[in-house]
PDB file of C-alpha atoms in Angstrom:
ATOM      1  CA  UNK A   1      12.588 -22.026  -5.627  1.00 67.00           C
ATOM      2  CA  UNK A   2      15.040 -20.027  -7.554  1.00 75.00           C
ATOM      3  CA  UNK A   3      15.925 -16.586  -6.919  1.00 79.00           C
ATOM      4  CA  UNK A   4      17.189 -16.064 -10.293  1.00 81.00           C
ATOM      5  CA  UNK A   5      13.526 -16.799 -11.811  1.00 80.00           C
ATOM      6  CA  UNK A   6      11.798 -14.557  -9.157  1.00 86.00           C
ATOM      7  CA  UNK A   7      14.309 -11.768  -9.874  1.00 85.00           C
ATOM      8  CA  UNK A   8      13.270 -12.289 -13.731  1.00 83.00           C
ATOM      9  CA  UNK A   9       9.632 -11.981 -12.920  1.00 86.00           C
ATOM     10  CA  UNK A  10       9.988  -9.082 -10.538  1.00 88.00           C
ATOM     11  CA  UNK A  11      12.202  -7.233 -13.219  1.00 88.00           C
ATOM     12  CA  UNK A  12       9.817  -7.778 -15.830  1.00 84.00           C
ATOM     13  CA  UNK A  13       6.850  -6.625 -13.526  1.00 83.00           C
ATOM     14  CA  UNK A  14       8.849  -3.610 -12.761  1.00 86.00           C
ATOM     15  CA  UNK A  15       9.400  -2.564 -16.367  1.00 85.00           C
ATOM     16  CA  UNK A  16       5.909  -3.153 -17.289  1.00 82.00           C
ATOM     17  CA  UNK A  17       4.436  -0.973 -14.494  1.00 81.00           C
ATOM     18  CA  UNK A  18       6.932   1.493 -15.338  1.00 79.00           C
ATOM     19  CA  UNK A  19       5.813   1.682 -19.010  1.00 75.00           C
ATOM     20  CA  UNK A  20       2.275   2.386 -17.740  1.00 67.00           C
ATOM     21  CA  UNK A  21       3.659   6.279 -17.094  1.00 67.00           C
ATOM     22  CA  UNK A  22       2.958   5.759 -13.148  1.00 68.00           C
ATOM     23  CA  UNK A  23       5.792   7.909 -12.485  1.00 65.00           C
ATOM     24  CA  UNK A  24       3.930  10.589 -14.215  1.00 74.00           C
ATOM     25  CA  UNK A  25       2.191  10.775 -10.641  1.00 71.00           C
ATOM     26  CA  UNK A  26       5.386  12.586  -9.050  1.00 73.00           C
ATOM     27  CA  UNK A  27       4.528  15.388 -11.201  1.00 75.00           C
ATOM     28  CA  UNK A  28       0.783  15.232 -10.242  1.00 74.00           C
ATOM     29  CA  UNK A  29       1.958  15.197  -6.718  1.00 73.00           C
ATOM     30  CA  UNK A  30       4.406  17.967  -6.793  1.00 75.00           C
ATOM     31  CA  UNK A  31       1.543  20.289  -8.451  1.00 79.00           C
ATOM     32  CA  UNK A  32      -0.826  19.126  -5.660  1.00 75.00           C
ATOM     33  CA  UNK A  33       1.772  20.093  -3.005  1.00 74.00           C
ATOM     34  CA  UNK A  34       2.711  23.475  -4.482  1.00 74.00           C
ATOM     35  CA  UNK A  35      -1.106  24.269  -4.795  1.00 76.00           C
ATOM     36  CA  UNK A  36      -1.389  23.234  -1.149  1.00 68.00           C
ATOM     37  CA  UNK A  37       1.325  25.783  -0.217  1.00 67.00           C
ATOM     38  CA  UNK A  38      -0.385  28.540  -2.226  1.00 68.00           C
ATOM     39  CA  UNK A  39      -3.781  28.111  -0.570  1.00 67.00           C
ATOM     40  CA  UNK A  40      -3.071  26.972   3.189  1.00 61.00           C
ATOM     41  CA  UNK A  41      -1.688  30.581   4.054  1.00 57.00           C
ATOM     42  CA  UNK A  42      -4.950  31.970   3.079  1.00 52.00           C
ATOM     43  CA  UNK A  43      -7.399  29.124   4.596  1.00 51.00           C
ATOM     44  CA  UNK A  44      -5.483  28.775   8.037  1.00 49.00           C
ATOM     45  CA  UNK A  45      -3.000  31.626   8.877  1.00 48.00           C
ATOM     46  CA  UNK A  46      -1.930  30.117  12.257  1.00 49.00           C
ATOM     47  CA  UNK A  47      -1.773  26.311  11.698  1.00 58.00           C
ATOM     48  CA  UNK A  48      -0.584  26.211   7.913  1.00 59.00           C
ATOM     49  CA  UNK A  49       2.760  24.401   8.851  1.00 66.00           C
ATOM     50  CA  UNK A  50       1.000  21.548  10.660  1.00 72.00           C
ATOM     51  CA  UNK A  51      -1.679  21.283   7.905  1.00 75.00           C
ATOM     52  CA  UNK A  52       0.842  21.146   5.128  1.00 76.00           C
ATOM     53  CA  UNK A  53       3.021  18.393   6.996  1.00 82.00           C
ATOM     54  CA  UNK A  54      -0.337  16.167   7.347  1.00 81.00           C
ATOM     55  CA  UNK A  55      -1.421  17.132   3.765  1.00 81.00           C
ATOM     56  CA  UNK A  56       1.767  16.208   2.082  1.00 83.00           C
ATOM     57  CA  UNK A  57       1.781  12.845   4.074  1.00 87.00           C
ATOM     58  CA  UNK A  58      -1.620  11.992   2.977  1.00 87.00           C
ATOM     59  CA  UNK A  59      -0.860  12.916  -0.594  1.00 85.00           C
ATOM     60  CA  UNK A  60       1.934  10.425  -0.628  1.00 87.00           C
ATOM     61  CA  UNK A  61      -0.253   7.499   0.859  1.00 90.00           C
ATOM     62  CA  UNK A  62      -3.088   8.377  -1.568  1.00 88.00           C
ATOM     63  CA  UNK A  63      -1.054   8.295  -4.608  1.00 86.00           C
ATOM     64  CA  UNK A  64       0.846   5.143  -3.641  1.00 89.00           C
ATOM     65  CA  UNK A  65      -2.194   3.342  -2.528  1.00 91.00           C
ATOM     66  CA  UNK A  66      -3.676   4.235  -6.118  1.00 89.00           C
ATOM     67  CA  UNK A  67      -0.826   2.542  -7.594  1.00 88.00           C
ATOM     68  CA  UNK A  68      -0.934  -0.608  -5.193  1.00 90.00           C
ATOM     69  CA  UNK A  69      -4.488  -0.924  -5.715  1.00 91.00           C
ATOM     70  CA  UNK A  70      -5.427  -0.438  -9.458  1.00 88.00           C
ATOM     71  CA  UNK A  71      -1.962  -1.964 -10.684  1.00 87.00           C
ATOM     72  CA  UNK A  72      -1.788  -4.594  -8.149  1.00 88.00           C
ATOM     73  CA  UNK A  73      -5.108  -6.186  -8.836  1.00 88.00           C
ATOM     74  CA  UNK A  74      -4.376  -6.380 -12.813  1.00 85.00           C
ATOM     75  CA  UNK A  75      -0.853  -7.743 -12.573  1.00 84.00           C
ATOM     76  CA  UNK A  76      -2.144 -11.482 -12.591  1.00 81.00           C
ATOM     77  CA  UNK A  77      -5.385 -10.823 -14.643  1.00 78.00           C
ATOM     78  CA  UNK A  78      -3.456  -8.988 -17.294  1.00 78.00           C
ATOM     79  CA  UNK A  79      -1.155 -12.194 -17.655  1.00 73.00           C
ATOM     80  CA  UNK A  80      -4.322 -14.323 -17.875  1.00 71.00           C
ATOM     81  CA  UNK A  81      -6.027 -12.186 -20.358  1.00 71.00           C
ATOM     82  CA  UNK A  82      -3.163 -11.877 -22.647  1.00 69.00           C
ATOM     83  CA  UNK A  83      -2.646 -15.823 -22.268  1.00 69.00           C
ATOM     84  CA  UNK A  84       0.822 -15.149 -21.471  1.00 67.00           C
ATOM     85  CA  UNK A  85       0.676 -17.256 -18.221  1.00 64.00           C
ATOM     86  CA  UNK A  86      -0.030 -20.106 -20.600  1.00 60.00           C
ATOM     87  CA  UNK A  87       3.515 -19.629 -21.835  1.00 64.00           C
ATOM     88  CA  UNK A  88       5.181 -19.141 -18.472  1.00 62.00           C
ATOM     89  CA  UNK A  89       3.690 -21.602 -16.305  1.00 64.00           C
ATOM     90  CA  UNK A  90       4.870 -24.730 -18.366  1.00 58.00           C
ATOM     91  CA  UNK A  91       8.200 -23.519 -18.010  1.00 64.00           C
ATOM     92  CA  UNK A  92      10.366 -24.358 -15.118  1.00 70.00           C
ATOM     93  CA  UNK A  93       8.759 -21.763 -13.064  1.00 73.00           C
ATOM     94  CA  UNK A  94       6.604 -22.483  -9.994  1.00 82.00           C
ATOM     95  CA  UNK A  95       3.372 -20.449  -9.346  1.00 83.00           C
ATOM     96  CA  UNK A  96       4.849 -19.498  -5.979  1.00 87.00           C
ATOM     97  CA  UNK A  97       7.738 -17.703  -7.972  1.00 88.00           C
ATOM     98  CA  UNK A  98       5.252 -16.156 -10.322  1.00 88.00           C
ATOM     99  CA  UNK A  99       3.305 -14.492  -7.235  1.00 91.00           C
ATOM    100  CA  UNK A 100       6.218 -13.481  -5.410  1.00 92.00           C
ATOM    101  CA  UNK A 101       7.906 -12.208  -8.391  1.00 92.00           C
ATOM    102  CA  UNK A 102       4.917  -9.741  -9.124  1.00 92.00           C
ATOM    103  CA  UNK A 103       5.124  -8.684  -5.534  1.00 94.00           C
ATOM    104  CA  UNK A 104       8.739  -7.597  -5.568  1.00 94.00           C
ATOM    105  CA  UNK A 105       8.179  -5.863  -8.943  1.00 92.00           C
ATOM    106  CA  UNK A 106       5.299  -3.895  -7.840  1.00 92.00           C
ATOM    107  CA  UNK A 107       6.978  -2.951  -4.407  1.00 94.00           C
ATOM    108  CA  UNK A 108      10.095  -1.786  -6.284  1.00 93.00           C
ATOM    109  CA  UNK A 109       7.864   0.663  -8.403  1.00 91.00           C
ATOM    110  CA  UNK A 110       6.503   1.568  -4.991  1.00 92.00           C
ATOM    111  CA  UNK A 111       9.510   2.008  -3.286  1.00 93.00           C
ATOM    112  CA  UNK A 112      10.938   4.226  -5.990  1.00 91.00           C
ATOM    113  CA  UNK A 113       7.636   6.478  -6.422  1.00 88.00           C
ATOM    114  CA  UNK A 114       7.547   7.064  -2.513  1.00 90.00           C
ATOM    115  CA  UNK A 115      11.301   8.100  -2.472  1.00 92.00           C
ATOM    116  CA  UNK A 116      10.851  10.365  -4.917  1.00 89.00           C
ATOM    117  CA  UNK A 117       7.612  11.881  -3.469  1.00 88.00           C
ATOM    118  CA  UNK A 118       8.958  12.185  -0.028  1.00 91.00           C
ATOM    119  CA  UNK A 119      12.105  13.889  -1.516  1.00 91.00           C
ATOM    120  CA  UNK A 120       9.947  16.418  -3.212  1.00 88.00           C
ATOM    121  CA  UNK A 121       7.776  16.942  -0.124  1.00 88.00           C
ATOM    122  CA  UNK A 122      10.942  17.558   2.016  1.00 90.00           C
ATOM    123  CA  UNK A 123      12.490  19.850  -0.246  1.00 88.00           C
ATOM    124  CA  UNK A 124       9.447  21.853  -0.473  1.00 84.00           C
ATOM    125  CA  UNK A 125       9.162  21.910   3.462  1.00 84.00           C
ATOM    126  CA  UNK A 126      12.656  23.208   3.369  1.00 86.00           C
ATOM    127  CA  UNK A 127      12.207  25.878   0.720  1.00 83.00           C
ATOM    128  CA  UNK A 128       9.244  27.271   2.410  1.00 79.00           C
ATOM    129  CA  UNK A 129      11.074  27.345   5.783  1.00 81.00           C
ATOM    130  CA  UNK A 130       8.737  25.041   7.556  1.00 80.00           C
ATOM    131  CA  UNK A 131      10.168  23.065  10.569  1.00 83.00           C
ATOM    132  CA  UNK A 132       9.489  19.427  10.488  1.00 83.00           C
ATOM    133  CA  UNK A 133      10.640  16.219  12.412  1.00 87.00           C
ATOM    134  CA  UNK A 134      12.920  14.257   9.924  1.00 88.00           C
ATOM    135  CA  UNK A 135      13.046  11.049  11.679  1.00 89.00           C
ATOM    136  CA  UNK A 136       9.530  10.749  12.322  1.00 91.00           C
ATOM    137  CA  UNK A 137       8.379  11.566   8.780  1.00 91.00           C
ATOM    138  CA  UNK A 138      10.927   9.025   7.551  1.00 93.00           C
ATOM    139  CA  UNK A 139       9.857   6.303  10.064  1.00 93.00           C
ATOM    140  CA  UNK A 140       6.339   6.952   9.165  1.00 92.00           C
ATOM    141  CA  UNK A 141       7.253   6.671   5.433  1.00 93.00           C
ATOM    142  CA  UNK A 142       8.874   3.221   6.007  1.00 94.00           C
ATOM    143  CA  UNK A 143       5.847   2.119   7.694  1.00 95.00           C
ATOM    144  CA  UNK A 144       3.622   3.133   4.796  1.00 94.00           C
ATOM    145  CA  UNK A 145       5.641   1.091   2.622  1.00 96.00           C
ATOM    146  CA  UNK A 146       5.108  -1.887   4.729  1.00 95.00           C
ATOM    147  CA  UNK A 147       1.217  -1.198   4.569  1.00 95.00           C
ATOM    148  CA  UNK A 148       1.529  -0.745   0.805  1.00 95.00           C
ATOM    149  CA  UNK A 149       3.298  -4.141   0.479  1.00 95.00           C
ATOM    150  CA  UNK A 150       0.741  -5.800   2.591  1.00 96.00           C
ATOM    151  CA  UNK A 151      -1.871  -3.985   0.260  1.00 95.00           C
ATOM    152  CA  UNK A 152      -0.064  -5.364  -2.887  1.00 95.00           C
ATOM    153  CA  UNK A 153      -0.481  -8.863  -1.268  1.00 95.00           C
ATOM    154  CA  UNK A 154      -4.133  -8.146  -0.701  1.00 95.00           C
ATOM    155  CA  UNK A 155      -4.412  -6.846  -4.263  1.00 94.00           C
ATOM    156  CA  UNK A 156      -2.790 -10.095  -5.848  1.00 93.00           C
ATOM    157  CA  UNK A 157      -4.875 -12.290  -3.591  1.00 94.00           C
ATOM    158  CA  UNK A 158      -8.093 -11.181  -5.175  1.00 93.00           C
ATOM    159  CA  UNK A 159      -6.629 -10.770  -8.575  1.00 89.00           C
ATOM    160  CA  UNK A 160      -5.823 -14.618  -8.850  1.00 88.00           C
ATOM    161  CA  UNK A 161      -9.452 -15.562  -8.499  1.00 87.00           C
ATOM    162  CA  UNK A 162     -11.715 -12.746  -9.688  1.00 87.00           C
ATOM    163  CA  UNK A 163     -12.043 -10.057 -12.266  1.00 85.00           C
ATOM    164  CA  UNK A 164      -9.804  -6.852 -12.213  1.00 84.00           C
ATOM    165  CA  UNK A 165     -12.816  -4.712 -11.232  1.00 89.00           C
ATOM    166  CA  UNK A 166     -14.046  -6.784  -8.539  1.00 92.00           C
ATOM    167  CA  UNK A 167     -10.647  -7.330  -7.262  1.00 91.00           C
ATOM    168  CA  UNK A 168     -10.017  -3.575  -7.107  1.00 92.00           C
ATOM    169  CA  UNK A 169     -13.292  -2.901  -5.260  1.00 93.00           C
ATOM    170  CA  UNK A 170     -12.311  -5.719  -2.444  1.00 93.00           C
ATOM    171  CA  UNK A 171      -9.053  -4.312  -2.122  1.00 94.00           C
ATOM    172  CA  UNK A 172     -10.195  -0.899  -1.581  1.00 93.00           C
ATOM    173  CA  UNK A 173     -12.619  -2.222   1.038  1.00 91.00           C
ATOM    174  CA  UNK A 174      -9.724  -3.946   3.007  1.00 92.00           C
ATOM    175  CA  UNK A 175      -7.903  -0.944   2.774  1.00 93.00           C
ATOM    176  CA  UNK A 176     -10.928   1.159   4.103  1.00 90.00           C
ATOM    177  CA  UNK A 177     -11.941  -1.246   6.676  1.00 87.00           C
ATOM    178  CA  UNK A 178      -8.379  -2.249   7.466  1.00 86.00           C
ATOM    179  CA  UNK A 179      -7.622   1.520   8.728  1.00 87.00           C
ATOM    180  CA  UNK A 180     -10.722   1.570  10.722  1.00 82.00           C
ATOM    181  CA  UNK A 181     -10.833  -1.813  12.062  1.00 75.00           C
ATOM    182  CA  UNK A 182     -10.667  -0.680  15.662  1.00 73.00           C
ATOM    183  CA  UNK A 183     -13.245   1.879  15.238  1.00 72.00           C
ATOM    184  CA  UNK A 184     -15.444  -0.714  13.748  1.00 72.00           C
ATOM    185  CA  UNK A 185     -14.993  -2.920  17.145  1.00 68.00           C
ATOM    186  CA  UNK A 186     -15.712   0.101  19.182  1.00 72.00           C
ATOM    187  CA  UNK A 187     -19.193   0.622  17.421  1.00 70.00           C
ATOM    188  CA  UNK A 188     -19.859  -3.224  17.836  1.00 66.00           C
ATOM    189  CA  UNK A 189     -19.164  -2.699  21.537  1.00 70.00           C
ATOM    190  CA  UNK A 190     -21.102   0.303  21.941  1.00 70.00           C
ATOM    191  CA  UNK A 191     -24.188  -1.104  19.982  1.00 69.00           C
ATOM    192  CA  UNK A 192     -24.901  -3.675  22.911  1.00 70.00           C
ATOM    193  CA  UNK A 193     -25.795  -6.006  20.102  1.00 71.00           C
ATOM    194  CA  UNK A 194     -24.487  -9.251  20.602  1.00 72.00           C
ATOM    195  CA  UNK A 195     -24.785 -10.151  17.071  1.00 74.00           C
ATOM    196  CA  UNK A 196     -23.258  -6.738  15.727  1.00 72.00           C
ATOM    197  CA  UNK A 197     -20.477  -7.300  18.289  1.00 71.00           C
ATOM    198  CA  UNK A 198     -19.537 -10.889  17.046  1.00 76.00           C
ATOM    199  CA  UNK A 199     -19.637  -9.541  13.513  1.00 74.00           C
ATOM    200  CA  UNK A 200     -17.221  -6.533  14.247  1.00 71.00           C
ATOM    201  CA  UNK A 201     -14.717  -8.968  16.390  1.00 75.00           C
ATOM    202  CA  UNK A 202     -14.722 -11.324  13.525  1.00 72.00           C
ATOM    203  CA  UNK A 203     -14.109  -8.642  11.132  1.00 72.00           C
ATOM    204  CA  UNK A 204     -11.319  -7.396  13.246  1.00 73.00           C
ATOM    205  CA  UNK A 205      -9.705 -10.729  13.511  1.00 76.00           C
ATOM    206  CA  UNK A 206      -9.742 -11.565   9.779  1.00 79.00           C
ATOM    207  CA  UNK A 207      -9.034  -8.133   8.425  1.00 83.00           C
ATOM    208  CA  UNK A 208      -5.174  -6.648   8.550  1.00 88.00           C
ATOM    209  CA  UNK A 209      -5.380  -4.027  11.196  1.00 88.00           C
ATOM    210  CA  UNK A 210      -3.728  -1.110   8.917  1.00 91.00           C
ATOM    211  CA  UNK A 211      -3.947   1.416  11.636  1.00 88.00           C
ATOM    212  CA  UNK A 212      -0.706  -0.454  13.311  1.00 90.00           C
ATOM    213  CA  UNK A 213       1.092   0.766  10.285  1.00 92.00           C
ATOM    214  CA  UNK A 214      -0.140   4.345  10.091  1.00 90.00           C
ATOM    215  CA  UNK A 215       2.020   6.973  11.650  1.00 89.00           C
ATOM    216  CA  UNK A 216       1.106   9.930   9.851  1.00 86.00           C
ATOM    217  CA  UNK A 217      -0.299  11.949  12.944  1.00 83.00           C
ATOM    218  CA  UNK A 218       2.574  10.888  15.159  1.00 83.00           C
ATOM    219  CA  UNK A 219       5.183  12.214  12.451  1.00 84.00           C
ATOM    220  CA  UNK A 220       3.296  15.479  12.262  1.00 81.00           C
ATOM    221  CA  UNK A 221       4.262  16.157  15.856  1.00 83.00           C
ATOM    222  CA  UNK A 222       7.519  14.374  16.047  1.00 82.00           C
ATOM    223  CA  UNK A 223       6.222  11.841  18.290  1.00 83.00           C
ATOM    224  CA  UNK A 224       6.343   8.012  17.547  1.00 83.00           C
ATOM    225  CA  UNK A 225       5.726   4.989  19.784  1.00 85.00           C
ATOM    226  CA  UNK A 226       8.380   2.892  21.717  1.00 88.00           C
ATOM    227  CA  UNK A 227      11.161   0.865  19.597  1.00 90.00           C
ATOM    228  CA  UNK A 228       9.026  -2.167  21.103  1.00 93.00           C
ATOM    229  CA  UNK A 229       5.979  -1.103  19.571  1.00 92.00           C
ATOM    230  CA  UNK A 230       7.513  -0.150  16.219  1.00 93.00           C
ATOM    231  CA  UNK A 231       9.070  -3.496  16.075  1.00 95.00           C
ATOM    232  CA  UNK A 232       5.915  -5.587  16.990  1.00 95.00           C
ATOM    233  CA  UNK A 233       3.888  -3.768  14.334  1.00 94.00           C
ATOM    234  CA  UNK A 234       6.437  -3.996  11.862  1.00 94.00           C
ATOM    235  CA  UNK A 235       6.635  -7.675  12.472  1.00 96.00           C
ATOM    236  CA  UNK A 236       2.816  -7.884  12.224  1.00 94.00           C
ATOM    237  CA  UNK A 237       2.791  -6.244   8.826  1.00 94.00           C
ATOM    238  CA  UNK A 238       5.439  -8.375   7.410  1.00 95.00           C
ATOM    239  CA  UNK A 239       3.828 -11.643   8.950  1.00 95.00           C
ATOM    240  CA  UNK A 240       0.546 -10.507   7.290  1.00 94.00           C
ATOM    241  CA  UNK A 241       2.036  -9.972   4.186  1.00 96.00           C
ATOM    242  CA  UNK A 242       3.626 -13.428   3.968  1.00 95.00           C
ATOM    243  CA  UNK A 243       0.273 -14.964   4.903  1.00 95.00           C
ATOM    244  CA  UNK A 244      -1.545 -13.119   2.275  1.00 95.00           C
ATOM    245  CA  UNK A 245       1.143 -14.211  -0.415  1.00 95.00           C
ATOM    246  CA  UNK A 246       0.796 -17.850   0.917  1.00 95.00           C
ATOM    247  CA  UNK A 247      -2.907 -18.056   0.490  1.00 94.00           C
ATOM    248  CA  UNK A 248      -2.589 -16.259  -2.877  1.00 93.00           C
ATOM    249  CA  UNK A 249      -0.128 -18.812  -3.846  1.00 92.00           C
ATOM    250  CA  UNK A 250      -2.285 -21.856  -2.642  1.00 92.00           C
ATOM    251  CA  UNK A 251      -5.168 -20.509  -4.750  1.00 90.00           C
ATOM    252  CA  UNK A 252      -3.515 -19.767  -7.755  1.00 88.00           C
ATOM    253  CA  UNK A 253      -1.803 -23.314  -7.896  1.00 84.00           C
ATOM    254  CA  UNK A 254      -5.222 -24.743  -7.953  1.00 82.00           C
ATOM    255  CA  UNK A 255      -6.294 -22.716 -10.987  1.00 74.00           C
ATOM    256  CA  UNK A 256      -6.364 -24.465 -14.305  1.00 69.00           C
ATOM    257  CA  UNK A 257      -5.416 -22.722 -17.584  1.00 59.00           C
TER     258      UNK A 257
END
C-alpha cells in the first residue's frame, strides 16, 4: 500500500468536494447563528445563553452531518457513473488505497468546515459576551469529528454496493439509530417482549453507538467525562471507523467493472 497514491486520491477528493461549493455552508451557518442571537432574547430571556450554546453546537453538527452523508454516499458512485473508476482501477492503485483516499479527502474537508464553523461560533459568543467553557467545547468538537469520520465510513460502505439515494437513506438511518441506540435497548427491555428485546440487543451490537461520541450537552455546562472514558470512547470511534472501512474495501474489491 502506497501512501503517495492514497494522498493523490485524497487530494483529488478534497478538491472535488471543495468545487461543489460545500464551504458555502459556512455562510449559511453564520446567518443561522446570527438569527438565533437575534431571536433568543425574545423567546427565552433567562436561559438564552445556554440555549445559544446548545443551538450553536447543534448547528455545527447538523451542517457537518449533511456533508458527510450526502457527499460521502456519492463519492464512490460518482466515480462509477462517470466510468472514471475504469481508468483508475487498472492502474497500480489498489481498491483499498482508493477507499482510504476517499475517506481522508472528505475528512479533510470536514475538518476545515468544522474549524471554520467553530471559530465563527466562538467569535459570536465572545462578541455577545456570553461566557462559555472553551476546553469543553473544543473536546466536544473533536469527538464530533470522530463521529463524522465514522459516518463517512458508513456512507462509503453503503456507497460501494448501492445507489446514491439508497446509500443516503441507509446512512441517515444509521446516524439516527446510532444516536438513539441506548434508548432503543431501553425500550426493548421495558416492553418485556423477548423477541423485541432480542431485536433491540442485536441492533445495539451491530450499529455504532454514536452517543459515546456525543458530548454537546456536557460541553454546554462545562462538564466532561473522565480522561479514561474519553480515551475509551475515542478508541471505540477509531476502531469502528477502521472496521467499517475494512468491510467497504472487502465489498469493493469483489465488485466487477
